[in-house]
Amino acid sequence: MATNTHLIISLYLCTFLSTSFAQNLQHFTFNGFQQAKLRLDGGATIHQNGLLQLTNTSKQLTAHAFFPSRLSFKSPSSFSFSTTFAFAMFPEIQVISGHGIVFFISPSMDFHLGTPGKYFGLFNASTIGNSSNHLFAVELDTIQDFEFGDIDSNHVGIDVDNLISNASASAGYFSDSEGINKTLNLIGAKPIQIWIDYDHRDMEVKVAMAPLGLPRPSKNLLSSRIDLSKVALDSMYVGLASSTGSVASSHYVLGWSFRQGGVGQAPSLVLSKLPSLPRFGKRRRLSLGSKILLIIVSIVLVMVGLVFYMRWRKKYEEIFDDWEKEYRVQRVSYKDLYKATKGFKEKELLGYGGFGKVYKGTLPSSKTEVAIKKVSHGSSQGMREFVAEIGCLGRLRHRNLVQLLGYCRRQGELILVYDYMPNGSLDKYLYNEGKVNLSWLERVKIIRGVASALVYLHEEWEQVVIHRDVKSSNVLLDLSMNARLGDFGLARLYDHGTNPQTTHVVGTVGYLAPELSRKGKATTKTDVFSFGMFILEVASARSPTTPQGDGHKYLVDWVYDCWKRGAISEVIDPRLEGQIVEEIELVLKLGMVCAHPRPEARPSMRQVMQILDGDTNLLGTLPYDARPVYSNRGNETFPLFASPSKAISTTYSTDSILIVGR
Ligand SMILES: *[C@@H]1O[C@H](CO)[C@@H](O)[C@H](O)[C@H]1NC(C)=O
Ligand SMILES: *[C@@H]1O[C@H](CO)[C@@H](O)[C@H](O)[C@H]1NC(C)=O
Ligand SMILES: *[C@@H]1O[C@H](CO)[C@@H](O)[C@H](O)[C@H]1NC(C)=O
């Protein structure tokens, strides 16, 4: 019985003792803080879901959260403690955040004089480092303060009465599964769990951390020997603190557990019970006003885009009719031409042709240099026939023709693409005194080239092509000074055009056969007439329309006059002095024959070619009842040649007719 009583007493005593012991040793577990009754100050709040928010994005803010009951630090074992909490820091700017979270044990809950920013709301400039603070802390610091000897801007430190840490380490953890140390970004907006343990027997503080969800790593991140009995007073509080400085960020705590005394760890947090974090980088809800503004801005943007698109479309807009399908091969896109000429820049302008501006360009696809002629063309009338003609002309191939490479049509515009002739047009050489002087041999080569091209157009192609506008400015020179006849067939455009140099009749004044103005019908013989004028021009270097001698309005009449007077040498370009005069005179005579007023008296281009090839007898047989072409001085006849001459520049015979595409 006595033993029984004893047992009961000792049981009672035991119960009593353990109860009183438990009253002195605190422990708590908060998986979310709804029921926690924490003492909060500063920016600290508890969200409806139980999430503890310490700081928000306001600058210079402090926040404290205390477990409200005192902790008694009297018995040696009471100094041992274990705590763990899960936190997340959301930086406002991705890479920088302020200032961090601190777990601390302090004798007071009054920190209203704590300075925010680097002091974490726990110290101020006058209290820091003073041992009368009695403050133990583990800091999660996201700013490197050189004043406190911080190792980096992402570290964990163990502090006593100061923010100069007793020990610190860059945030990270030992991954047991991988067997390596890994770094942790404190401001990565991902929840992290930290464990802090203190054992009064070895007086060692141990800190470990890991991403929330992983067990406590087997290795600590850092540890430090501290005699907590020298720091703590009899009665202390535990809390979490945080502050923002000139850079702000939102700091959250999801759960926290604490155990005082003993050797076991703080109770585990239950992941499933922890509150969820707000979505990081979540867009703020838009007010009605900003929604309307957003809609208006979108509409404006779409309209601006549309305008740009329309302008872009218009910039490259072309006309393409169904009937053009068969000429697709010759078609060049306007976009390519626009790019080739850098937007038809004045800098790329080669000159003003008879029909419009001529630009130099480089085709983007083939990188070939081309001449691009922009012809204004008001009506689309006759365009179909014209394009058909271009279709044909594009197939013409002769080494003395400027090759037409393609065309493009736009509203009111026709664009033609030709081979680029680096040496420009012949008229510049004839009339620009300063420029390179062409020798007689070079001029003969040019005359023969043009004649050869005309033979091809008149007789050697599948259709008879009348050039309609043979003149020195239409003769272009390639790299080796070969003549290339350009603009063939284009004279037709004059029907619609308004070129001041032209009459209502097709062609250029001064090169027009007299019958053209009467009948208005172009024939091969009208081309021969123009060619005759062209020869006179080349040999005399005088424009067909410049008044010459005593009141002759046209070159041809003056040459005729000189010839009649036996003074043909007066006509010769003075720069040709000392060169084969005989031959020059012969060519002048050929010019006169070609420019005969009566079409039937003119030779054909093939005959002209024969004469140029040396058959001067042929010249003698041509009928020539010479009379002035333009002036009216009645009929006069005189023999053209006293005796047959020798061939023209027989020493020079590189040209022969090239027949292509027959
Ligand atoms: C942050 O918290 C403080 C204190 O509760 C409050 O005055 C402030 O308006 C909050 N700032 C923001 C941006 O929510
Ligand atoms: C710092 O805080 C202490 C109390 O914690 C206070 O007495 C002192 O005036 C404060 N100093 C400053 C500069 O705020
Ligand atoms: C530390 O703080 C105490 C109490 O506030 C004060 O009396 C003492 O002068 C301070 N010591 C220093 C070195 O500032």
XYZ file of C-alpha atoms and ligand atoms in Angstrom:
704
model
C 0.000 0.000 0.000
C 2.782 2.267 0.994
C 4.565 1.482 -2.270
C 1.334 2.324 -4.097
C 1.042 5.673 -2.370
C 4.656 6.287 -3.132
C 4.094 5.526 -6.755
C 1.092 7.775 -6.932
C 2.984 10.569 -5.243
C 5.983 10.177 -7.466
C 3.696 10.007 -10.562
C 1.998 13.146 -9.354
C 5.322 14.757 -8.733
C 6.518 13.722 -12.146
C 3.432 15.140 -13.786
C 3.747 18.301 -11.763
C 7.399 18.666 -12.533
C 7.001 18.082 -16.257
C 4.084 20.502 -16.362
C 5.982 23.240 -14.645
C 8.966 22.446 -16.824
C 6.794 22.681 -19.949
C 5.460 26.018 -18.823
C 8.920 27.427 -18.912
C 9.925 25.930 -22.270
C 8.122 27.261 -25.328
C 7.358 25.523 -28.540
C 5.035 26.397 -31.396
C 4.251 25.376 -34.941
C 2.532 27.656 -37.442
C 1.677 26.226 -40.833
C 0.217 29.544 -41.875
C -0.478 32.266 -39.338
C -4.268 32.647 -39.093
C -4.390 31.420 -35.510
C -0.915 32.578 -34.521
C -1.788 35.829 -32.685
C 1.650 37.204 -33.470
C 2.565 40.706 -32.340
C 3.032 42.653 -35.564
C 4.374 46.105 -36.255
C 5.480 48.222 -39.231
C 4.581 46.760 -42.577
C 3.783 43.295 -41.218
C 0.337 41.875 -42.027
C -1.270 38.467 -42.188
C -3.135 37.637 -45.372
C -6.478 35.906 -45.336
C -4.857 32.639 -46.412
C -2.493 32.793 -43.432
C 0.527 34.129 -45.278
C 2.655 36.463 -43.174
C 3.855 39.433 -45.170
C 6.643 41.406 -43.529
C 7.546 44.144 -45.993
C 5.783 45.351 -49.099
C 7.112 47.503 -51.930
C 7.113 50.699 -49.849
C 10.585 52.073 -49.308
C 12.202 52.648 -45.887
C 9.789 50.261 -44.184
C 10.399 48.079 -41.137
C 8.372 45.085 -40.045
C 8.477 42.843 -36.963
C 6.515 39.742 -36.034
C 6.937 38.412 -32.469
C 5.767 35.290 -30.820
C 3.798 37.131 -28.120
C 4.870 35.129 -25.046
C 8.097 35.545 -23.146
C 10.757 32.868 -23.215
C 12.499 32.146 -19.973
C 16.247 31.696 -20.280
C 17.229 30.606 -16.813
C 18.218 26.933 -16.712
C 21.229 25.936 -18.832
C 19.138 23.607 -21.042
C 16.721 26.444 -21.820
C 19.362 28.037 -23.986
C 19.125 25.217 -26.487
C 16.616 25.894 -29.196
C 15.683 24.785 -32.670
C 13.664 26.753 -35.146
C 12.744 26.565 -38.797
C 10.757 28.806 -41.069
C 9.870 29.031 -44.730
C 10.150 32.368 -46.517
C 10.173 33.929 -49.954
C 11.437 37.292 -51.142
C 9.903 38.937 -54.202
C 12.190 41.577 -55.671
C 10.561 44.536 -57.363
C 13.393 44.735 -59.831
C 14.616 41.338 -60.946
C 18.186 41.577 -59.743
C 18.142 43.737 -56.649
C 16.132 43.623 -53.479
C 16.174 45.132 -50.009
C 16.987 44.265 -47.392
C 16.329 40.776 -46.123
C 14.778 38.788 -43.279
C 16.181 38.244 -39.798
C 15.365 35.689 -37.130
C 16.220 37.171 -33.729
C 15.989 36.755 -29.995
C 15.710 40.012 -28.065
C 14.783 41.214 -24.583
C 12.117 43.612 -25.888
C 9.369 43.881 -28.494
C 9.788 47.627 -28.871
C 11.772 48.432 -31.980
C 10.055 51.613 -33.087
C 13.407 53.400 -32.985
C 15.073 50.777 -35.180
C 16.212 52.181 -38.491
C 15.018 50.532 -41.724
C 17.327 49.547 -44.550
C 20.633 48.032 -43.560
C 19.770 48.060 -39.813
C 16.821 45.690 -40.446
C 14.731 47.747 -38.038
C 16.662 46.161 -35.159
C 19.405 48.698 -34.549
C 20.117 52.317 -35.199
C 23.364 54.129 -35.720
C 23.839 54.718 -31.983
C 22.853 51.257 -30.694
C 24.641 49.065 -33.182
C 27.477 47.063 -31.678
C 26.515 47.837 -28.080
C 26.447 44.691 -25.954
C 23.552 46.145 -23.959
C 21.370 45.209 -26.965
C 21.337 41.539 -25.845
C 20.360 40.577 -29.309
C 21.055 37.355 -31.138
C 20.162 37.193 -34.841
C 20.504 35.111 -37.990
C 20.282 37.385 -41.028
C 19.258 36.548 -44.580
C 20.904 39.536 -46.191
C 20.316 40.532 -49.838
C 22.452 43.678 -49.922
C 26.196 43.814 -49.564
C 27.106 46.383 -46.921
C 30.835 47.018 -46.758
C 30.378 48.821 -43.464
C 29.378 45.471 -41.931
C 31.930 43.481 -43.903
C 29.233 41.653 -45.886
C 30.681 38.964 -48.142
C 28.127 39.402 -50.933
C 24.539 40.413 -51.618
C 23.097 36.929 -51.055
C 24.335 35.607 -47.738
C 23.386 34.185 -44.364
C 25.069 35.523 -41.217
C 25.099 34.800 -37.493
C 25.071 38.037 -35.483
C 25.316 39.103 -31.858
C 24.449 42.730 -30.942
C 25.778 43.782 -34.295
C 25.364 43.311 -38.007
C 29.023 42.507 -38.410
C 28.510 38.759 -38.482
C 30.334 36.262 -36.303
C 30.102 33.896 -39.219
C 28.547 34.142 -42.682
C 28.172 32.139 -45.889
C 26.699 32.656 -49.332
C 23.186 31.300 -49.486
C 23.200 27.688 -50.639
C 22.684 24.114 -49.583
C 24.193 20.695 -49.770
C 22.173 18.527 -52.113
C 22.212 15.052 -50.589
C 20.791 13.464 -53.732
C 23.475 14.967 -55.976
C 26.269 15.105 -53.399
C 27.205 18.682 -54.278
C 26.812 22.172 -52.872
C 24.293 24.304 -54.698
C 23.648 28.008 -54.507
C 20.304 29.503 -53.602
C 19.013 32.858 -54.739
C 17.377 34.481 -51.730
C 15.409 36.893 -53.918
C 14.396 34.240 -56.444
C 10.711 34.537 -55.396
C 10.805 30.798 -54.599
C 10.087 29.546 -51.053
C 13.147 28.520 -49.073
C 13.294 26.758 -45.717
C 15.929 27.550 -43.104
C 16.867 25.605 -39.974
C 18.632 27.238 -37.005
C 19.733 25.133 -34.036
C 21.615 25.940 -30.875
C 22.905 23.365 -28.436
C 23.882 24.776 -25.043
C 26.305 21.844 -24.470
C 28.693 22.633 -27.292
C 27.457 26.252 -27.593
C 27.241 25.929 -31.327
C 24.804 27.648 -33.660
C 24.152 25.620 -36.817
C 22.336 26.954 -39.848
C 21.126 24.971 -42.861
C 18.803 25.825 -45.686
C 17.226 24.251 -48.761
C 14.456 24.937 -51.262
C 11.114 24.362 -49.550
C 10.074 20.734 -49.976
C 13.531 19.213 -49.506
C 14.500 17.672 -46.142
C 17.127 19.368 -44.016
C 20.483 18.785 -45.719
C 22.894 16.495 -43.882
C 25.507 19.244 -43.969
C 25.101 22.691 -42.427
C 25.622 25.847 -44.387
C 27.449 27.517 -41.505
C 27.983 27.257 -37.785
C 29.468 29.427 -35.060
C 30.386 29.046 -31.406
C 28.430 31.467 -29.273
C 27.777 31.482 -25.564
C 24.133 32.453 -25.607
C 24.022 32.599 -21.814
C 26.193 35.720 -22.048
C 23.808 37.314 -24.551
C 20.375 36.394 -23.352
C 18.698 37.938 -20.360
C 16.324 35.920 -18.199
C 13.342 36.850 -20.270
C 13.475 37.067 -24.030
C 11.221 37.221 -27.118
C 11.685 35.524 -30.492
C 10.758 37.305 -33.653
C 11.203 37.757 -37.330
C 12.148 41.129 -38.750
C 12.527 42.639 -42.135
C 13.107 46.038 -43.668
C 13.318 47.833 -46.978
C 15.672 50.631 -47.860
C 15.888 52.681 -51.020
C 15.182 49.446 -52.870
C 12.004 47.694 -51.771
C 10.718 44.162 -52.025
C 7.928 42.068 -50.594
C 9.029 39.500 -48.032
C 6.797 36.613 -47.007
C 6.879 33.903 -44.343
C 4.789 30.815 -45.011
C 5.315 28.853 -41.797
C 7.409 28.859 -38.618
C 8.065 26.413 -35.839
C 10.164 26.747 -32.683
C 11.205 24.521 -29.822
C 13.107 25.576 -26.748
C 15.223 23.065 -24.751
C 15.926 19.444 -25.477
C 18.013 18.110 -28.282
C 15.373 17.395 -30.917
C 14.668 19.570 -33.893
C 11.838 22.044 -34.191
C 8.578 20.456 -35.328
C 8.423 19.946 -39.095
C 6.323 22.236 -41.221
C 3.475 20.538 -43.048
C 3.878 21.504 -46.675
C 0.272 20.872 -47.600
C -0.941 23.232 -44.889
C 1.289 26.160 -45.859
C -0.427 29.108 -47.514
C 0.332 29.749 -51.142
C 2.381 32.720 -52.277
C 0.969 35.392 -54.551
C 1.928 34.832 -58.185
C 5.202 36.548 -58.804
C 5.128 39.260 -61.467
C 1.306 39.125 -61.507
C -0.146 41.936 -63.533
C -2.055 44.460 -61.524
C -5.742 44.517 -62.180
C -6.597 47.203 -64.665
C -9.077 49.877 -63.802
C -11.866 50.657 -66.245
C -10.082 53.892 -67.215
C -6.860 52.156 -68.092
C -8.773 49.447 -69.941
C -10.433 52.088 -72.114
C -7.069 53.800 -72.583
C -5.529 50.487 -73.571
C -8.266 49.882 -76.129
C -7.864 53.382 -77.589
C -4.089 52.983 -77.766
C -4.507 49.593 -79.459
C -6.915 51.043 -82.010
C -4.559 53.934 -82.727
C -1.650 51.526 -83.080
C -3.593 49.310 -85.451
C -4.594 52.334 -87.514
C -1.044 53.660 -87.635
C 0.101 50.181 -88.655
C -2.562 50.097 -91.340
C -1.540 53.505 -92.672
C 2.061 52.353 -92.812
C 1.021 49.149 -94.504
C -1.064 51.059 -97.058
C 1.821 53.427 -97.691
C 4.138 50.475 -98.033
C 1.682 48.851 -100.422
C 1.334 52.095 -102.335
C 5.087 52.542 -102.439
C 5.536 49.268 -104.271
C 2.150 49.169 -105.962
C 2.083 48.008 -109.549
C -0.499 47.561 -112.239
C -0.813 44.118 -113.608
C -3.528 43.277 -116.109
C -4.626 39.823 -117.150
C -3.404 40.265 -120.674
C 0.117 40.811 -119.392
C 0.459 37.213 -118.288
C 2.341 36.266 -121.431
C 4.935 38.957 -120.738
C 5.491 37.797 -117.198
C 9.078 36.849 -118.017
C 9.934 40.438 -118.842
C 8.180 41.809 -115.817
C 10.413 43.227 -113.076
C 8.946 44.006 -109.670
C 8.781 47.636 -108.650
C 10.175 46.735 -105.267
C 13.351 45.430 -106.904
C 13.654 48.581 -108.988
C 13.004 50.738 -105.958
C 15.770 48.979 -104.099
C 18.067 49.001 -107.126
C 17.913 52.793 -107.337
C 17.801 53.325 -103.553
C 14.299 54.715 -103.890
C 14.910 56.548 -107.188
C 17.332 58.890 -105.484
C 18.587 61.945 -107.334
C 22.094 60.666 -106.690
C 21.382 57.672 -108.905
C 20.092 59.847 -111.718
C 21.996 59.316 -114.963
C 20.149 61.949 -116.928
C 16.933 62.980 -118.568
C 16.101 60.846 -121.559
C 13.617 61.734 -124.224
C 10.840 60.216 -122.179
C 11.727 60.784 -118.597
C 14.404 60.282 -116.018
C 17.031 57.574 -116.340
C 18.533 56.107 -113.187
C 21.454 53.862 -112.591
C 20.784 50.854 -110.413
C 21.948 47.443 -109.304
C 19.308 44.719 -109.347
C 19.191 43.120 -105.891
C 18.757 39.581 -107.176
C 21.438 39.362 -109.867
C 23.652 42.275 -108.772
C 23.840 43.411 -112.401
C 24.115 47.088 -113.200
C 21.195 48.427 -115.138
C 19.804 51.660 -116.478
C 16.237 52.236 -115.339
C 14.066 54.545 -117.365
C 10.988 55.983 -115.722
C 8.477 57.088 -118.317
C 5.465 59.097 -117.242
C 2.458 57.866 -119.001
C -0.861 59.437 -118.291
C -3.299 57.154 -120.021
C -3.437 53.432 -120.199
C -4.677 53.820 -123.740
C -2.523 51.948 -126.181
C -0.640 50.434 -123.280
C -1.576 46.925 -124.266
C -0.115 47.334 -127.745
C 2.882 49.016 -126.290
C 3.558 46.309 -123.755
C 3.095 43.760 -126.515
C 5.747 45.615 -128.418
C 8.012 45.609 -125.397
C 7.412 41.890 -125.228
C 8.772 41.648 -128.755
C 11.552 44.158 -128.244
C 12.734 42.245 -125.226
C 13.510 39.373 -127.556
C 15.681 41.488 -129.860
C 19.326 40.581 -129.487
C 22.076 42.453 -131.277
C 25.428 43.558 -130.062
C 24.762 47.094 -131.252
C 21.450 47.365 -129.469
C 21.010 48.285 -125.850
C 19.389 45.195 -124.436
C 15.927 45.735 -122.957
C 15.853 43.542 -119.891
C 12.350 44.064 -118.619
C 9.608 46.426 -117.672
C 7.245 47.343 -114.900
C 3.962 49.194 -114.883
C 2.538 51.483 -112.263
C -0.280 53.987 -112.173
C 0.725 56.629 -114.717
C 4.193 55.191 -115.035
C 6.049 52.783 -117.187
C 9.489 51.660 -116.144
C 11.983 50.078 -118.518
C 15.121 48.265 -117.543
C 18.137 48.250 -119.833
C 21.718 47.137 -119.828
C 23.832 49.774 -118.200
C 26.248 51.541 -120.581
C 29.158 52.881 -118.558
C 30.388 55.348 -121.179
C 27.147 57.265 -121.651
C 25.692 58.648 -124.841
C 27.539 59.764 -127.940
C 26.259 63.359 -128.068
C 28.253 64.181 -124.944
C 31.464 63.263 -126.769
C 30.516 65.230 -129.872
C 29.488 68.465 -128.173
C 31.490 68.647 -124.999
C 34.674 70.275 -126.161
C 36.659 69.437 -123.047
C 35.838 65.767 -123.088
C 37.664 62.926 -124.737
C 37.919 63.538 -128.402
C 36.805 60.665 -130.586
C 39.192 59.833 -133.416
C 37.901 59.244 -136.909
C 38.463 55.511 -136.605
C 36.387 55.435 -133.432
C 33.651 57.438 -135.135
C 33.571 55.092 -138.111
C 33.303 52.173 -135.739
C 30.319 53.861 -134.108
C 28.656 54.680 -137.443
C 29.055 51.089 -138.610
C 27.696 49.793 -135.328
C 24.558 51.879 -135.603
C 24.148 50.897 -139.253
C 24.533 47.250 -138.299
C 21.826 47.586 -135.623
C 19.460 49.218 -138.114
C 20.037 46.450 -140.688
C 19.094 43.986 -137.988
C 15.949 45.895 -137.030
C 14.844 46.506 -140.609
C 15.676 43.251 -142.305
C 17.055 40.552 -140.129
C 14.507 40.062 -137.423
C 11.206 38.244 -137.755
C 9.371 41.540 -137.898
C 10.353 44.871 -139.380
C 11.169 47.152 -136.502
C 11.339 50.863 -137.206
C 13.425 52.717 -134.708
C 11.847 56.153 -135.299
C 14.377 58.063 -133.260
C 17.938 57.562 -134.493
C 20.096 60.355 -133.097
C 23.389 60.782 -131.304
C 21.794 61.034 -127.866
C 20.206 57.628 -128.442
C 23.536 56.052 -129.246
C 25.218 54.736 -126.138
C 28.777 53.546 -125.733
C 29.749 50.379 -123.934
C 33.028 49.719 -122.143
C 35.005 49.199 -125.376
C 33.357 52.209 -127.040
C 31.083 50.096 -129.210
C 27.919 51.883 -130.283
C 24.668 50.577 -128.881
C 21.444 51.943 -130.266
C 18.918 52.526 -127.552
C 15.283 53.472 -127.127
C 14.171 51.486 -130.170
C 10.443 51.297 -130.666
C 9.875 53.741 -127.887
C 9.182 56.663 -130.167
C 5.662 55.315 -130.299
C 5.248 56.731 -126.849
C 5.410 60.206 -128.324
C 1.898 59.596 -129.543
C 0.820 60.040 -125.988
C 3.675 61.921 -124.466
C 4.177 65.642 -124.113
C 7.869 65.932 -124.721
C 8.759 69.508 -125.668
C 11.476 68.350 -128.035
C 8.994 66.513 -130.185
C 6.304 67.600 -132.526
C 3.004 65.881 -132.872
C 4.852 63.781 -135.389
C 6.902 60.943 -134.033
C 10.626 61.625 -133.798
C 12.999 64.456 -133.049
C 13.144 67.749 -134.945
C 16.141 67.893 -137.242
C 16.138 64.130 -137.800
C 12.686 63.991 -139.319
C 12.308 62.999 -142.943
C 10.281 65.620 -144.807
C 7.617 63.131 -145.881
C 6.940 62.255 -142.245
C 5.412 65.621 -141.567
C 3.193 65.240 -144.625
C 2.086 61.636 -144.264
C 2.959 61.013 -140.660
C 3.913 57.449 -141.463
C 7.204 56.024 -140.280
C 8.982 53.632 -142.624
C 12.419 52.098 -142.848
C 13.275 54.993 -145.175
C 12.473 57.558 -142.494
C 14.975 55.725 -140.282
C 17.523 55.935 -143.126
C 16.947 59.680 -143.291
C 17.592 60.032 -139.552
C 20.669 57.852 -139.925
C 21.934 60.221 -142.680
C 21.505 63.153 -140.323
C 23.266 61.158 -137.666
C 26.293 60.591 -139.939
C 26.517 64.307 -140.713
C 26.361 64.990 -137.019
C 29.167 62.552 -136.209
C 31.487 63.857 -138.947
C 30.810 67.532 -138.328
C 30.137 67.490 -134.580
C 27.292 69.910 -135.191
C 23.739 69.533 -134.058
C 21.216 69.050 -136.893
C 19.076 71.871 -135.525
C 21.731 74.475 -134.832
C 21.666 77.233 -137.505
C 24.862 77.083 -139.584
C 26.667 79.325 -142.073
C 24.716 82.169 -143.594
C 21.215 81.633 -142.376
C 20.796 77.889 -142.879
C 18.373 76.755 -140.315
C 19.347 73.100 -140.541
C 22.666 71.333 -140.749
C 21.644 69.317 -143.789
C 20.946 72.399 -145.884
C 24.262 73.903 -144.954
C 26.192 70.732 -145.795
C 24.380 70.689 -149.136
C 25.373 74.304 -149.717
C 29.025 73.673 -148.869
C 29.091 70.637 -151.056
C 27.669 72.553 -153.985
C 30.339 75.196 -153.503
C 33.009 72.454 -153.427
C 33.823 73.369 -149.878
C 32.755 70.193 -148.078
C 35.900 70.238 -145.937
C 34.410 73.235 -144.100
C 31.886 70.861 -142.637
C 34.383 68.501 -141.046
C 34.781 68.615 -137.262
C 37.954 70.713 -136.763
C 39.104 68.174 -134.175
C 39.483 65.633 -136.979
C 42.152 67.692 -138.670
C 44.948 65.607 -140.132
C 42.822 62.463 -140.221
C 41.639 60.636 -143.345
C 39.881 63.598 -145.006
C 38.999 61.680 -148.132
C 37.130 59.144 -146.103
C 35.396 61.724 -143.963
C 34.147 63.431 -147.094
C 32.918 60.106 -148.402
C 30.938 59.534 -145.216
C 29.509 63.059 -145.410
C 28.336 62.258 -148.910
C 26.782 59.022 -147.695
C 24.974 61.123 -145.123
C 23.669 63.393 -147.833
C 22.459 60.423 -149.854
C 20.677 58.968 -146.855
C 19.130 62.338 -146.043
C 17.752 62.628 -149.543
C 14.436 64.467 -149.580
C 12.760 61.722 -151.630
C 12.416 58.440 -149.706
C 12.757 56.263 -152.807
C 16.125 57.897 -153.596
C 17.576 56.825 -150.234
C 19.525 53.575 -150.015
C 18.378 50.770 -147.778
C 20.299 50.167 -144.562
C 21.782 47.029 -146.133
C 23.126 49.127 -149.012
C 24.497 51.636 -146.525
C 26.266 48.764 -144.794
C 27.702 47.590 -148.121
C 29.022 51.075 -148.845
C 30.562 51.283 -145.403
C 32.105 47.880 -146.062
C 33.909 49.329 -149.094
C 31.535 49.075 -152.055
C 31.755 52.763 -152.912
C 30.759 52.095 -156.520
C 27.314 51.459 -155.153
C 27.293 54.995 -153.859
C 27.955 56.266 -157.361
C 24.936 54.423 -158.751
C 22.481 55.903 -156.334
C 20.228 58.516 -157.882
C 20.864 61.891 -156.463
C 18.899 64.816 -157.682
C 20.133 66.903 -154.846
C 17.944 69.567 -153.486
C 17.733 71.217 -150.159
C 15.778 69.167 -147.740
C 14.070 71.733 -145.621
C 14.588 75.055 -147.419
C 12.750 75.627 -150.654
C 15.280 76.550 -153.306
C 13.958 74.645 -156.265
C 15.435 71.655 -158.072
C 19.134 71.393 -158.659
C 21.080 68.403 -159.898
C 24.777 67.729 -159.964
C 26.916 64.607 -159.982
C 27.725 63.150 -156.640
C 31.049 61.565 -157.367
C 33.643 62.411 -159.919
C 35.303 59.049 -159.588
C 34.864 55.918 -157.476
C 36.715 56.231 -154.183
C 38.403 53.520 -152.265
C 36.772 51.692 -149.388
C 36.165 53.464 -146.140
C 38.712 52.602 -143.471
C 39.454 49.186 -144.865
C 42.196 48.973 -142.297
C 39.449 48.812 -139.756
C 37.204 45.794 -140.078
C 36.146 44.378 -136.776
C 32.454 44.834 -137.390
C 30.390 42.387 -139.293
C 26.694 41.852 -138.931
C 25.648 39.487 -136.236
C 22.442 37.714 -136.994
C 20.528 36.458 -134.013
C 17.072 35.007 -133.475
C 16.050 34.797 -137.029
C 3.049 48.863 -47.044
O 2.672 48.766 -45.705
C 2.543 50.005 -45.029
C 2.252 49.736 -43.579
O 1.236 48.791 -43.477
C 1.410 50.792 -45.671
O 1.282 52.049 -45.036
C 1.743 50.976 -47.141
O 0.680 51.623 -47.791
C 2.009 49.644 -47.826
N 2.489 49.912 -49.139
C 2.057 49.224 -50.208
C 2.684 49.587 -51.484
O 1.201 48.381 -50.104
C 18.395 54.504 -31.167
O 17.572 53.686 -30.401
C 17.625 53.909 -28.991
C 16.735 52.952 -28.312
O 16.698 51.738 -28.947
C 17.232 55.325 -28.706
O 17.357 55.603 -27.320
C 18.060 56.293 -29.484
O 17.597 57.603 -29.328
C 18.037 55.944 -30.943
N 18.940 56.790 -31.669
C 18.604 57.361 -32.824
C 19.683 58.192 -33.477
O 17.506 57.214 -33.326
C 25.623 51.180 -24.706
O 24.292 51.394 -24.310
C 24.171 51.788 -22.964
C 22.696 51.829 -22.628
O 21.983 52.490 -23.563
C 24.872 53.097 -22.755
O 24.799 53.483 -21.406
C 26.319 52.962 -23.170
O 26.974 54.222 -23.085
C 26.440 52.437 -24.541
N 27.809 52.169 -24.871
C 28.390 52.711 -25.933
C 29.841 52.316 -26.124
O 27.795 53.445 -26.694
